[in-house]
PDB file of C-alpha atoms in Angstrom:
ATOM      1  CA  GLY A  64    -129.960  30.726 -54.983  1.00  0.00           C
ATOM      2  CA  GLN A  65    -127.397  29.468 -52.279  1.00  0.00           C
ATOM      3  CA  ILE A  66    -126.915  26.034 -50.987  1.00  0.00           C
ATOM      4  CA  PHE A  67    -125.841  25.404 -47.716  1.00  0.00           C
ATOM      5  CA  LEU A  68    -124.649  21.762 -46.424  1.00  0.00           C
ATOM      6  CA  GLU A  69    -125.162  21.575 -42.716  1.00  0.00           C
ATOM      7  CA  PRO A  70    -122.246  19.523 -41.391  1.00  0.00           C
ATOM      8  CA  GLU A  71    -123.185  16.401 -39.520  1.00  0.00           C
ATOM      9  CA  HIS A  72    -123.207  16.681 -36.042  1.00  0.00           C
ATOM     10  CA  PRO A  73    -120.357  14.980 -34.224  1.00  0.00           C
ATOM     11  CA  PHE A  74    -122.829  12.466 -31.669  1.00  0.00           C
ATOM     12  CA  TYR A  75    -126.458  13.284 -32.804  1.00  0.00           C
ATOM     13  CA  LYS A  76    -128.137  11.924 -36.026  1.00  0.00           C
ATOM     14  CA  ILE A  77    -131.373  12.446 -37.539  1.00  0.00           C
ATOM     15  CA  GLY A  78    -133.765   9.504 -36.299  1.00  0.00           C
ATOM     16  CA  ASP A  79    -131.893   8.756 -33.715  1.00  0.00           C
ATOM     17  CA  ILE A  80    -133.767   7.813 -30.037  1.00  0.00           C
ATOM     18  CA  ILE A  81    -132.111   8.992 -26.686  1.00  0.00           C
ATOM     19  CA  ASP A  82    -133.252   9.417 -23.563  1.00  0.00           C
ATOM     20  CA  PHE A  83    -132.648  12.814 -22.929  1.00  0.00           C
ATOM     21  CA  PRO A  84    -132.039  13.979 -18.786  1.00  0.00           C
ATOM     22  CA  PHE A  85    -135.806  15.802 -18.248  1.00  0.00           C
ATOM     23  CA  VAL A  86    -135.444  18.990 -16.587  1.00  0.00           C
ATOM     24  CA  GLY A  87    -138.873  20.820 -16.451  1.00  0.00           C
ATOM     25  CA  LYS A  88    -141.275  22.406 -17.980  1.00  0.00           C
ATOM     26  CA  GLY A  89    -141.134  25.958 -19.436  1.00  0.00           C
ATOM     27  CA  LYS A  90    -142.938  28.158 -22.220  1.00  0.00           C
ATOM     28  CA  LYS A  91    -142.372  29.295 -25.599  1.00  0.00           C
ATOM     29  CA  LEU A  92    -144.104  31.581 -28.304  1.00  0.00           C
ATOM     30  CA  ASN A  93    -145.524  29.513 -31.301  1.00  0.00           C
ATOM     31  CA  ASP A  94    -145.702  31.129 -34.689  1.00  0.00           C
ATOM     32  CA  GLU A  95    -148.655  32.418 -34.165  1.00  0.00           C
ATOM     33  CA  ASN A  96    -146.939  34.471 -31.260  1.00  0.00           C
ATOM     34  CA  ILE A  97    -149.644  32.234 -28.569  1.00  0.00           C
ATOM     35  CA  GLU A  98    -147.777  31.200 -25.627  1.00  0.00           C
ATOM     36  CA  GLU A  99    -147.488  27.391 -25.515  1.00  0.00           C
ATOM     37  CA  LYS A 100    -146.551  25.164 -22.656  1.00  0.00           C
ATOM     38  CA  VAL A 101    -143.217  22.819 -23.673  1.00  0.00           C
ATOM     39  CA  LEU A 102    -141.298  20.258 -21.958  1.00  0.00           C
ATOM     40  CA  LEU A 103    -137.348  20.670 -21.308  1.00  0.00           C
ATOM     41  CA  VAL A 104    -134.667  18.231 -21.679  1.00  0.00           C
ATOM     42  CA  LYS A 105    -131.156  18.812 -21.927  1.00  0.00           C
ATOM     43  CA  ASP A 106    -128.748  17.929 -24.587  1.00  0.00           C
ATOM     44  CA  LYS A 107    -125.335  16.112 -24.247  1.00  0.00           C
ATOM     45  CA  TYR A 108    -124.042  19.389 -24.046  1.00  0.00           C
ATOM     46  CA  ASN A 109    -126.107  20.716 -21.164  1.00  0.00           C
ATOM     47  CA  ARG A 110    -128.305  23.033 -23.217  1.00  0.00           C
ATOM     48  CA  ILE A 111    -132.043  22.823 -23.304  1.00  0.00           C
ATOM     49  CA  CYS A 112    -134.220  21.653 -25.781  1.00  0.00           C
ATOM     50  CA  LYS A 113    -138.139  22.562 -25.641  1.00  0.00           C
ATOM     51  CA  LEU A 114    -140.640  19.701 -26.697  1.00  0.00           C
ATOM     52  CA  THR A 115    -143.921  19.844 -27.556  1.00  0.00           C
ATOM     53  CA  PRO A 116    -146.378  17.618 -25.012  1.00  0.00           C
ATOM     54  CA  THR A 117    -148.022  14.730 -26.638  1.00  0.00           C
ATOM     55  CA  ASP A 118    -150.816  14.707 -24.438  1.00  0.00           C
ATOM     56  CA  ILE A 119    -152.349  16.489 -21.056  1.00  0.00           C
ATOM     57  CA  THR A 120    -151.001  14.180 -18.391  1.00  0.00           C
ATOM     58  CA  GLN A 121    -147.627  15.779 -19.139  1.00  0.00           C
ATOM     59  CA  LEU A 122    -148.222  19.136 -18.280  1.00  0.00           C
ATOM     60  CA  ASP A 123    -149.282  17.872 -14.422  1.00  0.00           C
ATOM     61  CA  GLU A 124    -147.178  19.058 -11.569  1.00  0.00           C
ATOM     62  CA  ASN A 125    -146.895  15.301 -10.711  1.00  0.00           C
ATOM     63  CA  PHE A 126    -145.110  14.679 -14.159  1.00  0.00           C
ATOM     64  CA  LYS A 127    -141.478  14.545 -13.482  1.00  0.00           C
ATOM     65  CA  PRO A 128    -140.261  11.728 -15.236  1.00  0.00           C
ATOM     66  CA  LYS A 129    -136.096  10.977 -14.769  1.00  0.00           C
ATOM     67  CA  THR A 130    -135.676  10.775 -18.813  1.00  0.00           C
ATOM     68  CA  LEU A 131    -137.596  11.193 -21.904  1.00  0.00           C
ATOM     69  CA  LYS A 132    -137.431   8.982 -24.716  1.00  0.00           C
ATOM     70  CA  CYS A 133    -136.771  11.500 -28.172  1.00  0.00           C
ATOM     71  CA  LYS A 134    -136.437  10.945 -31.781  1.00  0.00           C
ATOM     72  CA  ILE A 135    -133.905  13.680 -33.270  1.00  0.00           C
ATOM     73  CA  LYS A 136    -135.847  15.001 -36.511  1.00  0.00           C
ATOM     74  CA  ARG A 137    -133.805  17.615 -37.029  1.00  0.00           C
ATOM     75  CA  ILE A 138    -130.524  19.288 -36.747  1.00  0.00           C
ATOM     76  CA  LYS A 139    -129.998  22.904 -37.189  1.00  0.00           C
ATOM     77  CA  LYS A 140    -126.636  24.905 -36.148  1.00  0.00           C
ATOM     78  CA  SER A 141    -125.919  21.917 -33.811  1.00  0.00           C
ATOM     79  CA  LYS A 142    -129.486  23.017 -32.396  1.00  0.00           C
ATOM     80  CA  LEU A 143    -131.678  19.306 -31.561  1.00  0.00           C
ATOM     81  CA  ARG A 144    -135.747  19.529 -32.993  1.00  0.00           C
ATOM     82  CA  LEU A 145    -137.020  16.745 -31.146  1.00  0.00           C
ATOM     83  CA  SER A 146    -140.201  15.046 -30.895  1.00  0.00           C
ATOM     84  CA  ILE A 147    -141.299  12.706 -27.673  1.00  0.00           C
ATOM     85  CA  VAL A 148    -140.967   8.939 -28.445  1.00  0.00           C
ATOM     86  CA  ARG A 149    -144.436   6.993 -26.863  1.00  0.00           C
TER      87      ARG A 149
END
């Protein structure tokens, strides 16, 4: 088999905890093709990243923080996989 090495990201590193600008809320299809609500943040390059909420209050219409503190779990093809840090 072939092994592909992912080049190091020029700005982000796995394990970094960063405040990302909160953009809003959206939806995505999960692995079972079921629609899930997600939170949207923007990275340094203005690309949207989708996050799974960690509690129900984050889905409330009044939940509108300026930023969300997130941990970088994975970087694949320059796209960030993030989780919310509480």
